[in-house]
Coordinates of N, CA and C and ligand atoms in Angstrom, one line a residue:
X25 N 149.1 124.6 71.4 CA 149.6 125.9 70.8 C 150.4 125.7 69.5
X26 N 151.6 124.9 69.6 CA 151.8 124.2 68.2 C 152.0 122.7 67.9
X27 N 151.2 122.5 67.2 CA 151.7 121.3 66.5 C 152.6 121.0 65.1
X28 N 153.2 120.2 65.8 CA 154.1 119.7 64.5 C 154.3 118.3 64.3
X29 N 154.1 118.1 62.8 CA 153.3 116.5 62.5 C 154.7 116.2 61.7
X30 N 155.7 115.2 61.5 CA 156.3 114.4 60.6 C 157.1 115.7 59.6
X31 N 157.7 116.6 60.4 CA 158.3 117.9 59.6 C 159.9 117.5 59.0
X32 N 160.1 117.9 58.2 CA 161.1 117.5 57.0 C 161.5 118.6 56.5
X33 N 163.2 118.7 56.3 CA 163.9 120.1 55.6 C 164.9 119.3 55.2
X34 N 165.2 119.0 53.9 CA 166.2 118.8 53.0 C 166.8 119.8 52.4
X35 N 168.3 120.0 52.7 CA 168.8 120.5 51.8 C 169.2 119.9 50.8
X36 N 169.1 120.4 49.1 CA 169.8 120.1 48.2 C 171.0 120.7 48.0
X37 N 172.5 120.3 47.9 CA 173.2 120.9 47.4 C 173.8 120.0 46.1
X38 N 173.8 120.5 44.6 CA 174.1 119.2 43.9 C 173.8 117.9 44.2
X39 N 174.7 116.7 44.0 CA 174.2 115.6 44.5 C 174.4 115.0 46.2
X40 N 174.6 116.1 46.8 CA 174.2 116.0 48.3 C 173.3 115.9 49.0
X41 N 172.7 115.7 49.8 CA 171.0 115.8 50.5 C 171.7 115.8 51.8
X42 N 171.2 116.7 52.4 CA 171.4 117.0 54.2 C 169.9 117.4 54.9
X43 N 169.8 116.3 55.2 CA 168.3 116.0 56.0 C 168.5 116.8 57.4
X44 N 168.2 118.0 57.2 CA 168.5 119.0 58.2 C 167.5 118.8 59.5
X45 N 165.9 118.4 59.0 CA 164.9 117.7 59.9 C 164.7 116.9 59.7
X46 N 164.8 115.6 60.0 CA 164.3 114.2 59.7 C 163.1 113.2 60.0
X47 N 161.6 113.8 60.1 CA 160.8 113.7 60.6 C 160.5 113.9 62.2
X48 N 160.1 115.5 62.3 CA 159.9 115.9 63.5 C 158.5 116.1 64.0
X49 N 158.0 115.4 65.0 CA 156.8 115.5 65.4 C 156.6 116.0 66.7
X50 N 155.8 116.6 67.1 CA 155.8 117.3 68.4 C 154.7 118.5 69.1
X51 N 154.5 118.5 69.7 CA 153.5 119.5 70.5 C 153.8 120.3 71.7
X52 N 153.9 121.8 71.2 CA 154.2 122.4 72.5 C 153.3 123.3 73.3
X53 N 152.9 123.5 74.2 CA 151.9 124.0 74.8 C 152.1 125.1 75.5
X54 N 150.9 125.7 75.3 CA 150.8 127.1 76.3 C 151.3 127.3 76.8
X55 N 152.6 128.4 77.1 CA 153.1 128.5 78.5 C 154.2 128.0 79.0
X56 N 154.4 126.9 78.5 CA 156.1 126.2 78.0 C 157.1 126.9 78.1
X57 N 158.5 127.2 78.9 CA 159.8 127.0 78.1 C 160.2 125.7 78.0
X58 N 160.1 126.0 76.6 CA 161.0 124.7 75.8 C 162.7 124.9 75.7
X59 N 163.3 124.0 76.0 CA 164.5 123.7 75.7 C 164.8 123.0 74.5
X60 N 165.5 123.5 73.3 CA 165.5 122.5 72.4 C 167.7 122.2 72.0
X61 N 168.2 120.9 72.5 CA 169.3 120.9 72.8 C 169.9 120.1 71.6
X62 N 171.0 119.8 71.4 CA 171.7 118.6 70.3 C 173.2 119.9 70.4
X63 N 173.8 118.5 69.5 CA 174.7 119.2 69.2 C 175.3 119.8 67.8
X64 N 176.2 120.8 67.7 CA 176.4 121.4 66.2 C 176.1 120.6 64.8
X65 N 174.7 121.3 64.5 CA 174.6 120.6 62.6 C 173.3 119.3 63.1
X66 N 172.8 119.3 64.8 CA 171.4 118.7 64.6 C 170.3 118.9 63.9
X67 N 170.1 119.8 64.1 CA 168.8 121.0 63.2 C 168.2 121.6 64.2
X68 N 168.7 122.6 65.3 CA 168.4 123.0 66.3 C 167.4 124.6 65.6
X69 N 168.7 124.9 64.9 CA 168.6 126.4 64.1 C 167.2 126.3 62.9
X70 N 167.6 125.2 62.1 CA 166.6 124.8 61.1 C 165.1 124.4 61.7
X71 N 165.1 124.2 63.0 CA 163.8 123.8 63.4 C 163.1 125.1 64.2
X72 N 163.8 126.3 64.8 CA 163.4 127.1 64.9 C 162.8 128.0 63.8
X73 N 163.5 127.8 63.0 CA 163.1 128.9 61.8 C 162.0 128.0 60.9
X74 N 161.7 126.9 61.0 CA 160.4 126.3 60.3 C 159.8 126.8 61.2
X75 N 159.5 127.3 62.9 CA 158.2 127.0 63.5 C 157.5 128.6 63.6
X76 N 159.6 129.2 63.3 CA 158.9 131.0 63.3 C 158.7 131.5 62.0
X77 N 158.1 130.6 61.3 CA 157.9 130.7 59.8 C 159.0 131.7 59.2
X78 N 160.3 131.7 59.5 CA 161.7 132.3 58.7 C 161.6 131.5 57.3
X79 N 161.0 130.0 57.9 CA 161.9 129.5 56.4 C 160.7 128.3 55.9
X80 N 160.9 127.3 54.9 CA 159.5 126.5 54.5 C 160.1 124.8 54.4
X81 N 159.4 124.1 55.0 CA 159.3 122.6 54.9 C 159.6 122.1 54.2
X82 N 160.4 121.1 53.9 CA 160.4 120.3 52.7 C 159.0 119.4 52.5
X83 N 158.3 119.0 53.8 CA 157.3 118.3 54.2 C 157.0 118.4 55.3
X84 N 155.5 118.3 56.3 CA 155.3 117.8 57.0 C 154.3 118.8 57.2
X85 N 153.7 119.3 58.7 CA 152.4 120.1 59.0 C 153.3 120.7 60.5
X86 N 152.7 122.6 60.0 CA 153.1 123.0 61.7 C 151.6 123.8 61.3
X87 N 151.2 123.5 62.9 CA 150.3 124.2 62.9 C 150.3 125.3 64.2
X88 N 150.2 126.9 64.4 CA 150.3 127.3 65.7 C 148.7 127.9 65.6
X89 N 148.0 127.7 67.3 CA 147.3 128.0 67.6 C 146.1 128.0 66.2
X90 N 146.0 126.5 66.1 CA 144.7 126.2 65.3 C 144.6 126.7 63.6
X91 N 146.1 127.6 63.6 CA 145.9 127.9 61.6 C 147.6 126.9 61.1
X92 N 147.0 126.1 60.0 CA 147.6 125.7 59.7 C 148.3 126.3 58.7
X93 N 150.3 127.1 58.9 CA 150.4 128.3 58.3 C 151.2 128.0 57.0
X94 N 151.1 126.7 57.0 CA 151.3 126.4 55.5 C 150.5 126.7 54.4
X95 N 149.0 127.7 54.6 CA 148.0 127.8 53.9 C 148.2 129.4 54.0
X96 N 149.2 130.1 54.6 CA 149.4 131.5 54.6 C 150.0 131.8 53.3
X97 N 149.3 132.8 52.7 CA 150.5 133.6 51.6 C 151.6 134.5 52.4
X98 N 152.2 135.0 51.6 CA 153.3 135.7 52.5 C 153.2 136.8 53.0
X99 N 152.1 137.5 52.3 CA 151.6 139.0 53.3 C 150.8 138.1 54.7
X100 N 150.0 137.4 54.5 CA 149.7 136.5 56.3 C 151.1 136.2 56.6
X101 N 151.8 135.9 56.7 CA 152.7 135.5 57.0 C 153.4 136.5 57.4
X102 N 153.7 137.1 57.1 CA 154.0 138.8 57.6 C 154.0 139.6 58.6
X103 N 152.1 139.2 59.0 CA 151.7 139.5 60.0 C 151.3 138.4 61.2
X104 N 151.4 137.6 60.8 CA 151.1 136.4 61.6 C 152.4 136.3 62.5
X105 N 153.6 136.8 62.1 CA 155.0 137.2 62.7 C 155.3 138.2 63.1
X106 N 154.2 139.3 62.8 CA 154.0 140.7 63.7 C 153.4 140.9 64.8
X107 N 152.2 139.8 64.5 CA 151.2 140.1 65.6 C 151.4 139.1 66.7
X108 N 151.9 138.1 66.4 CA 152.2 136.1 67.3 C 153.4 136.1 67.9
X109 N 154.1 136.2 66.5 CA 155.9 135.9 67.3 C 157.0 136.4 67.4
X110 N 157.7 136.5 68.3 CA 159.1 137.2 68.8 C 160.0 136.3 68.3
X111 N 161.2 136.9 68.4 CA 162.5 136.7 67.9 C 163.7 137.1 68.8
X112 N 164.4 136.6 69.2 CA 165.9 136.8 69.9 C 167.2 136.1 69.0
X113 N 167.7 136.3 68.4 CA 168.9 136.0 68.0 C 170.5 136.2 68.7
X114 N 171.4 135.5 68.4 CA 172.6 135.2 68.9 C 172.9 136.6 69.1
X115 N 173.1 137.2 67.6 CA 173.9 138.3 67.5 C 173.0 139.5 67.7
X116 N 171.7 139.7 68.5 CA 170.8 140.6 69.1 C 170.2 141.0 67.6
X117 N 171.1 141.8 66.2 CA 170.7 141.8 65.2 C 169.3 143.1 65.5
X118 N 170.0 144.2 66.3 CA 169.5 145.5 66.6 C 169.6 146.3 65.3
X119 N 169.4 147.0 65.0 CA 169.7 148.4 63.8 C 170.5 149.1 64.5
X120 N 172.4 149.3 63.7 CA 172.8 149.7 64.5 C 172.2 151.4 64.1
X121 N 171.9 152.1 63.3 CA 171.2 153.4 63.2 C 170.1 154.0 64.0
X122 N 169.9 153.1 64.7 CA 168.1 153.4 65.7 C 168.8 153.6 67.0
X123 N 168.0 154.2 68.1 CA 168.2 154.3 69.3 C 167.7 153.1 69.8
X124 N 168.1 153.1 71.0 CA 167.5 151.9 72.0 C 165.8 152.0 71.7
X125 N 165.0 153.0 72.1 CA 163.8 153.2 71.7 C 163.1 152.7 70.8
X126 N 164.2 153.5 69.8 CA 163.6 153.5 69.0 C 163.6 151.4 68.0
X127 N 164.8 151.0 68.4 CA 164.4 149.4 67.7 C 163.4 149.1 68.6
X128 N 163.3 149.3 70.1 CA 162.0 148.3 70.8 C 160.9 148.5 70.2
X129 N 161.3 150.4 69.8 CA 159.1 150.3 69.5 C 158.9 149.9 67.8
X130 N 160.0 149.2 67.3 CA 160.0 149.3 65.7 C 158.6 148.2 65.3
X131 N 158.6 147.3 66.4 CA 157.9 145.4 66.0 C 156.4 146.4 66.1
X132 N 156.4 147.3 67.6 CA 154.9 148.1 67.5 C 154.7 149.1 66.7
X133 N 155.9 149.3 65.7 CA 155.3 151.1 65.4 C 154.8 150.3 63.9
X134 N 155.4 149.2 63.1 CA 154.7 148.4 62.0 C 153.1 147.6 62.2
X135 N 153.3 147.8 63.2 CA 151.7 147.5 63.1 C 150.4 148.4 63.1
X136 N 150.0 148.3 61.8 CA 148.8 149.4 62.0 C 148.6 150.2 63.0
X137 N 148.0 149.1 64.0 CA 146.8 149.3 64.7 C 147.1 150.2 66.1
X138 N 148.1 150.1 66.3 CA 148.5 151.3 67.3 C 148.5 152.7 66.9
X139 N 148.2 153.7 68.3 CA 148.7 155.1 67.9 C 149.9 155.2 68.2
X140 N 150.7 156.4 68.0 CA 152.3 156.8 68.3 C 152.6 156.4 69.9
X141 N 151.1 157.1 70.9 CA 151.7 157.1 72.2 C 150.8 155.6 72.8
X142 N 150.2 154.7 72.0 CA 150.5 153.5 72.8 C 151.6 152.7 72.0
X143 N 152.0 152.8 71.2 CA 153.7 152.0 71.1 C 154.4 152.8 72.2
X144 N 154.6 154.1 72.2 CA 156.0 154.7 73.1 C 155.7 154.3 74.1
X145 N 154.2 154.0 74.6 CA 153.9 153.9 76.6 C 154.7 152.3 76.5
X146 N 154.2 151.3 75.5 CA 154.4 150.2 75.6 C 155.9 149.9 75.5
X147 N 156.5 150.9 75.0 CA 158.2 150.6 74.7 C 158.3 151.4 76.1
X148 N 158.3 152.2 76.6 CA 158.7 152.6 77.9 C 158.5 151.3 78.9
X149 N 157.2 151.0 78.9 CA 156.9 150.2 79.9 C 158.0 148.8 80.1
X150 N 158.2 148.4 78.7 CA 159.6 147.2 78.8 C 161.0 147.7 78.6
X151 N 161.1 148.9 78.9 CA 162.5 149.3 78.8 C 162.7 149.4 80.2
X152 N 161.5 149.9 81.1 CA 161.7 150.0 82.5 C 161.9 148.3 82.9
X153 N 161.0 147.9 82.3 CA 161.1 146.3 82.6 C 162.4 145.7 82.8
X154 N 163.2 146.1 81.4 CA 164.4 145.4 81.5 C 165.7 146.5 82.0
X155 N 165.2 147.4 83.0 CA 165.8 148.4 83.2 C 167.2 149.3 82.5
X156 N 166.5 149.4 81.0 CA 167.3 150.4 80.0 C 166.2 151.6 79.7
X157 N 165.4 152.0 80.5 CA 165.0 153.1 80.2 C 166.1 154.5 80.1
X158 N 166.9 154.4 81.5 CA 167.8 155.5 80.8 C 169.0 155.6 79.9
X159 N 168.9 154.2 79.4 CA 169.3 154.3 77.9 C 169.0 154.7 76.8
X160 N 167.8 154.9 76.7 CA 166.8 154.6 75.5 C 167.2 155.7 74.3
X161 N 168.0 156.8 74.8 CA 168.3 157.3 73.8 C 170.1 156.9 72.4
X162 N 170.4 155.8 73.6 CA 171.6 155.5 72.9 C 171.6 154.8 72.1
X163 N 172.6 154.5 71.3 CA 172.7 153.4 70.1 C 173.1 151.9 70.3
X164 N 172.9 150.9 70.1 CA 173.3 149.9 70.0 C 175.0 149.6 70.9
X165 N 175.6 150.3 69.6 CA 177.0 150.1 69.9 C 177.7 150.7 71.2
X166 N 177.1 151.7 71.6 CA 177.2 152.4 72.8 C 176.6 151.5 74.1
X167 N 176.2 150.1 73.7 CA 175.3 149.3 75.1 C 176.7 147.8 75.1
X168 N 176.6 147.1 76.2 CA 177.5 146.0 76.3 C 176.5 145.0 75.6
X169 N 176.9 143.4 75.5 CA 176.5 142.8 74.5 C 174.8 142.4 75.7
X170 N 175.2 142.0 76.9 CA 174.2 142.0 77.8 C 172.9 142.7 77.7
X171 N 173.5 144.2 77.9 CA 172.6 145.3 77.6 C 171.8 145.0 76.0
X172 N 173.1 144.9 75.1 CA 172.2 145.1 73.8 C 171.1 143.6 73.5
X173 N 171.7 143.0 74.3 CA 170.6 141.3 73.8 C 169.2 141.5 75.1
X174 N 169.2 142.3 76.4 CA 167.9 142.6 76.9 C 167.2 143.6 76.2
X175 N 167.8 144.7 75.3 CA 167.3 145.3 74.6 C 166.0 144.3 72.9
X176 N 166.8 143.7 72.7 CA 166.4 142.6 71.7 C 165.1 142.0 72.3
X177 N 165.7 141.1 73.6 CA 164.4 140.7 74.4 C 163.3 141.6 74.2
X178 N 163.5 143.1 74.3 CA 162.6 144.3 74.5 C 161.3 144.0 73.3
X179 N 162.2 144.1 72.2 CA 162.0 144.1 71.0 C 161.1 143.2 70.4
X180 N 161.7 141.8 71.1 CA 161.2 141.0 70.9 C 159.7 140.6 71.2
X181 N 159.5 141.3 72.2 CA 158.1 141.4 73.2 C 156.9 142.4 73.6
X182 N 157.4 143.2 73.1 CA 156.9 144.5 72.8 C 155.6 144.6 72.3
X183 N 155.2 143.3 71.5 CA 153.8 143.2 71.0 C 153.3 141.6 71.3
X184 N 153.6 141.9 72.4 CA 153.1 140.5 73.3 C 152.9 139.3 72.4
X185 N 154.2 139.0 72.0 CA 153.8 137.9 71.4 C 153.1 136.2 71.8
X186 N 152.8 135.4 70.5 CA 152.0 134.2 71.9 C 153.2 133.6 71.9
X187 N 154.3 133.7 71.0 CA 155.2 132.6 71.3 C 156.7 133.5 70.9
X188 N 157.5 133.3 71.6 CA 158.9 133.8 72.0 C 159.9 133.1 71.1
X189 N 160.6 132.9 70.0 CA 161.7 132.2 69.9 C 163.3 132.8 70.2
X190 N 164.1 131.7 70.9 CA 165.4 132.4 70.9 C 166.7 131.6 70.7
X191 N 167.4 132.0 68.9 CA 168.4 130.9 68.9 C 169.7 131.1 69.8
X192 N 170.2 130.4 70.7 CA 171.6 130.3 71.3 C 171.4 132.0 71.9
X193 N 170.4 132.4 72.4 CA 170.6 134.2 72.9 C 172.1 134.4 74.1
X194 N 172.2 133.4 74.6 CA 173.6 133.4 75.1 C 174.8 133.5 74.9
X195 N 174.6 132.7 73.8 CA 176.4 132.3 73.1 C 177.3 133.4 72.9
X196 N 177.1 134.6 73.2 CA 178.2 135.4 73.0 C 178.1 136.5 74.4
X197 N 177.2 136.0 75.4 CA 177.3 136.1 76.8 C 178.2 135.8 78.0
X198 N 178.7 136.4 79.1 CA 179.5 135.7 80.0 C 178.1 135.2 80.8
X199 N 178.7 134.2 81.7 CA 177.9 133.4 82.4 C 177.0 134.4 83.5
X200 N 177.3 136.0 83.6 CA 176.8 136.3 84.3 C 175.5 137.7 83.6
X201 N 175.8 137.6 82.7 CA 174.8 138.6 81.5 C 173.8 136.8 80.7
X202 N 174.6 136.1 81.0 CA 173.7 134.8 80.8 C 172.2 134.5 81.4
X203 N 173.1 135.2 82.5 CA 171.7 134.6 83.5 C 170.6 135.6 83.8
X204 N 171.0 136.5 83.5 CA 170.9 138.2 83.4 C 169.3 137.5 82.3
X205 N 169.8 137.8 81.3 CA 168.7 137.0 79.7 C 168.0 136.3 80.3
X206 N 168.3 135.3 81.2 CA 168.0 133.5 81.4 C 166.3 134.1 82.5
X207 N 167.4 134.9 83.5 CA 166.1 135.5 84.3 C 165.0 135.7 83.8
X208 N 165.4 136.9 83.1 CA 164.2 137.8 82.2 C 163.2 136.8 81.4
X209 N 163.6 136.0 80.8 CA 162.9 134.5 80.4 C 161.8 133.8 80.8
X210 N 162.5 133.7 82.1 CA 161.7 133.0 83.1 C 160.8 134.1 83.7
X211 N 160.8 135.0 83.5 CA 160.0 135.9 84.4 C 159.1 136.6 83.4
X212 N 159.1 136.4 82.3 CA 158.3 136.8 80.7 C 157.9 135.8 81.0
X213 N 157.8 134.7 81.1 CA 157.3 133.3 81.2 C 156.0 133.3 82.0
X214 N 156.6 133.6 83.4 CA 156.0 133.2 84.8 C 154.7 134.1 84.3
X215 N 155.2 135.7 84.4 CA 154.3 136.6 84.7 C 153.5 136.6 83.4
X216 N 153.7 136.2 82.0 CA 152.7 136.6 80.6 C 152.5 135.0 80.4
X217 N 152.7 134.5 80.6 CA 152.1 132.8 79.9 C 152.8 132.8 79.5
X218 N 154.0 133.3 78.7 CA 154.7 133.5 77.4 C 155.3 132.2 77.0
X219 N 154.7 131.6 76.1 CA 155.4 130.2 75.7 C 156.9 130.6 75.1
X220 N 158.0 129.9 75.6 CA 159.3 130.5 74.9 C 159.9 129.0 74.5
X221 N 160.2 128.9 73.5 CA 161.2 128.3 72.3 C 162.6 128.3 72.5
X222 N 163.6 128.0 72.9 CA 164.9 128.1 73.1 C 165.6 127.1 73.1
X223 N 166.5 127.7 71.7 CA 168.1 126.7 71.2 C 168.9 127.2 72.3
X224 N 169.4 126.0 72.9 CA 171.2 126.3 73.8 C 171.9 124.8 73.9
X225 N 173.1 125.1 73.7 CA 173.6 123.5 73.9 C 174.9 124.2 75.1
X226 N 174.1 124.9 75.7 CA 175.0 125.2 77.5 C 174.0 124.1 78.3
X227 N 174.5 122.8 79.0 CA 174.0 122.5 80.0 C 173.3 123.1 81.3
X228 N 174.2 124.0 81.5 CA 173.8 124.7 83.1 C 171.8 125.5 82.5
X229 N 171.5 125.6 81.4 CA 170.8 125.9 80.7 C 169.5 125.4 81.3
X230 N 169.3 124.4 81.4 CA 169.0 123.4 81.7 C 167.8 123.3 82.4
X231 N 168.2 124.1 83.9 CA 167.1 124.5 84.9 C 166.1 125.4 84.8
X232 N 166.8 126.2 83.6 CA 165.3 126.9 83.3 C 164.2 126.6 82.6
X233 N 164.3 125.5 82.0 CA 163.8 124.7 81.1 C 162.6 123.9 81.3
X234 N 161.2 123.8 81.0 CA 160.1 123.1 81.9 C 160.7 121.9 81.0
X235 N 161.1 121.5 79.9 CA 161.2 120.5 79.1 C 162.0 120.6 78.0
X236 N 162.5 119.8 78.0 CA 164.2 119.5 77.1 C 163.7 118.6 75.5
X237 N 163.5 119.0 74.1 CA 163.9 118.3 73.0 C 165.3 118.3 73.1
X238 N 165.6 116.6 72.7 CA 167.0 116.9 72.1 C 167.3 116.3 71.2
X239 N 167.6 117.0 69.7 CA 167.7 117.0 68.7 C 168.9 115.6 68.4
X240 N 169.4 115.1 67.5 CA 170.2 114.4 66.8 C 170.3 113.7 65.1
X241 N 170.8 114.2 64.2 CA 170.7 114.4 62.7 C 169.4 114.6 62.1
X242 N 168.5 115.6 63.0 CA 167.6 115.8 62.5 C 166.1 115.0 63.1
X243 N 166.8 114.4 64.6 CA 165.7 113.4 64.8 C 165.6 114.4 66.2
X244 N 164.4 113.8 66.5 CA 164.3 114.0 68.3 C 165.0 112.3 68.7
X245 N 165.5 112.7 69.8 CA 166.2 111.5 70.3 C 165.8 111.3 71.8
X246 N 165.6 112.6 72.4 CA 164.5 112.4 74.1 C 164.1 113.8 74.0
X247 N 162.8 113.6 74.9 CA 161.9 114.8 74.8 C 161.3 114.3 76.1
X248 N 161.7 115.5 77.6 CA 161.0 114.8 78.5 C 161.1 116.4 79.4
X249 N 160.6 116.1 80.9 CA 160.1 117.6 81.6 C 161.5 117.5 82.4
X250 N 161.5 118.7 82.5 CA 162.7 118.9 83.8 C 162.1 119.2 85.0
X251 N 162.4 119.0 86.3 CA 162.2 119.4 87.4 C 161.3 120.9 87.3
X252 N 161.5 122.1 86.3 CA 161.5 123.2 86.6 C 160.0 123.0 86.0
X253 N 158.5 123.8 87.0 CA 157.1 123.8 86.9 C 156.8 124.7 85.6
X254 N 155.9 124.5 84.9 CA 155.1 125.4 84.3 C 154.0 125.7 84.8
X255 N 153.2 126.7 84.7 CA 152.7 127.9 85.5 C 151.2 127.7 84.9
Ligands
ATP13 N1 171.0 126.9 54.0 C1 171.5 125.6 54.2 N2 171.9 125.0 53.1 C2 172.4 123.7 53.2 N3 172.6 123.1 54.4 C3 172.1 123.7 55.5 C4 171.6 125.0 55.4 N4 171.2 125.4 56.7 C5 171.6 124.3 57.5 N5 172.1 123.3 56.7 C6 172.5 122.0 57.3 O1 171.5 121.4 58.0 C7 172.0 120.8 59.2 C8 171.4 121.4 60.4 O2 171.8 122.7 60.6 P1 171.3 123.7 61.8 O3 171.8 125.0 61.5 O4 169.9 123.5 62.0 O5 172.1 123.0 63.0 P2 172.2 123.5 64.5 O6 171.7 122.4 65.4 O7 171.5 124.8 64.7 O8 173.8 123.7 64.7 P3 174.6 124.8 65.6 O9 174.5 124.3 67.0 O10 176.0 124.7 65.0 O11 174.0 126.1 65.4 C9 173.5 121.0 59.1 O12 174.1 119.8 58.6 C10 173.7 122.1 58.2 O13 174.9 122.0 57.5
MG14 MG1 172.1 126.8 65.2

């Protein structure tokens, strides 16, 4: 599903260099949750965002599901992250001006190819999912941080992506809206194939995990399966 061959991100700053990825090689497969662990200033964040094409290589090759997207211009690119991949972030990073609805159905209502009432069935259908349907007409700010980060999830998934990314979606969670997220994860996982991608440097994290990278100055340092099955 992805490969990634000998991947490299240098920052320059003046006469500085911060080898943010230091040759990363790796393959993640169908269906996978990935755990990807280290601690602050590994390149946990910087390796997410090379693989959800956010950001560009200094070197190496990612390839997802057979196109190698280093040969994308940026309108492919565009859509290759409309149509493929999801997003969760720390800070949920909702519009706070939109309704609950209305951010879930935003990832479907940009894409051509839908009419009005298959985005709204499909945004209903994962609002019931993540049981904020009778939210849906509220704002952001009006939801708890729990509420507002399953909403994101919503968002995130809404156009069935093949692959899930999510940096630290917890970190500003209590342990029990943690698991709340952690669930939903595993259960987008179980029930859609959903390959999911996930930065956390919470141990207890752990179990949900089919398999653990863990990062260190930019290196993989162990990469092995946890107890927990893939499907
Ligand atoms: N835009 C940037 N410019 C310069 N250096 C950067 C930039 N982004 C990241 N870095 C550096 O690259 C290294 C890896 O950063 P990254 O954000 O990937 O770490 P992380 O593992 O996600 O850390 P954290 O757990 O704190 O989120 C760090 O040394 C960081 O300072
Ligand atoms: Mg980070």
């Amino acid at each position: 599903m992805i490969a990634i061959t000998d991947l490299q991100k240098i920052y320059r700053m003046g006469d500085v260099e911060v080898r943010a990825l230091d040759g990363v090689t790796l393959d993640i497969a169908k269906g996978e949750f990935l755990g990807i662990m280290g601690a602050s200033g590994s390149g946990k964040t910087t390796l997410l965002h090379m693989l959800g094409l956010l950001d560009i290589p200094t070197s190496g090759g990612i390839e997802i599901d057979g196109t190698d997207v280093s040969l994308l211009n940026d309108h492919e690119k565009t859509m290759f992250r409309l149509y493929k991949l999801g997003y969760v972030f720390q800070d949920y990073a909702l519009v706070p001006d939109l309704t609950v609805m209305e951010n879930v159905s935003l990832p479907a209502m940009l894409r051509k190819d839908l009419t009005e009432k298959q985005y709204h069935d499909a945004s209903i259908d994962i609002l019931t999912k993540i049981g904020m349907l009778d939210r849906q007409d509220h704002l952001p700010r009006e939801l708890s941080g729990g509420q507002q980060q399953r909403v994101s999830i919503a968002r995130a998934i809404v156009n069935k992506p093949d692959i899930l990314f999510a940096d630290e979606p917890c970190a500003n969670l209590d342990t029990e809206n943690s698991r709340m997220v952690l669930d939903l994860f595993k259960e987008i996982n179980e029930e859609m194939q959903q390959t999911i991608v996930m930065v956390s440097h919470e141990d207890w994290h752990k179990e949900y995990f089919h398999r653990i990278i863990r990062l260190q100055d930019g290196k993989v340092i162990s990469d092995g399966t946890t107890g927990t099955k893939a499907h």
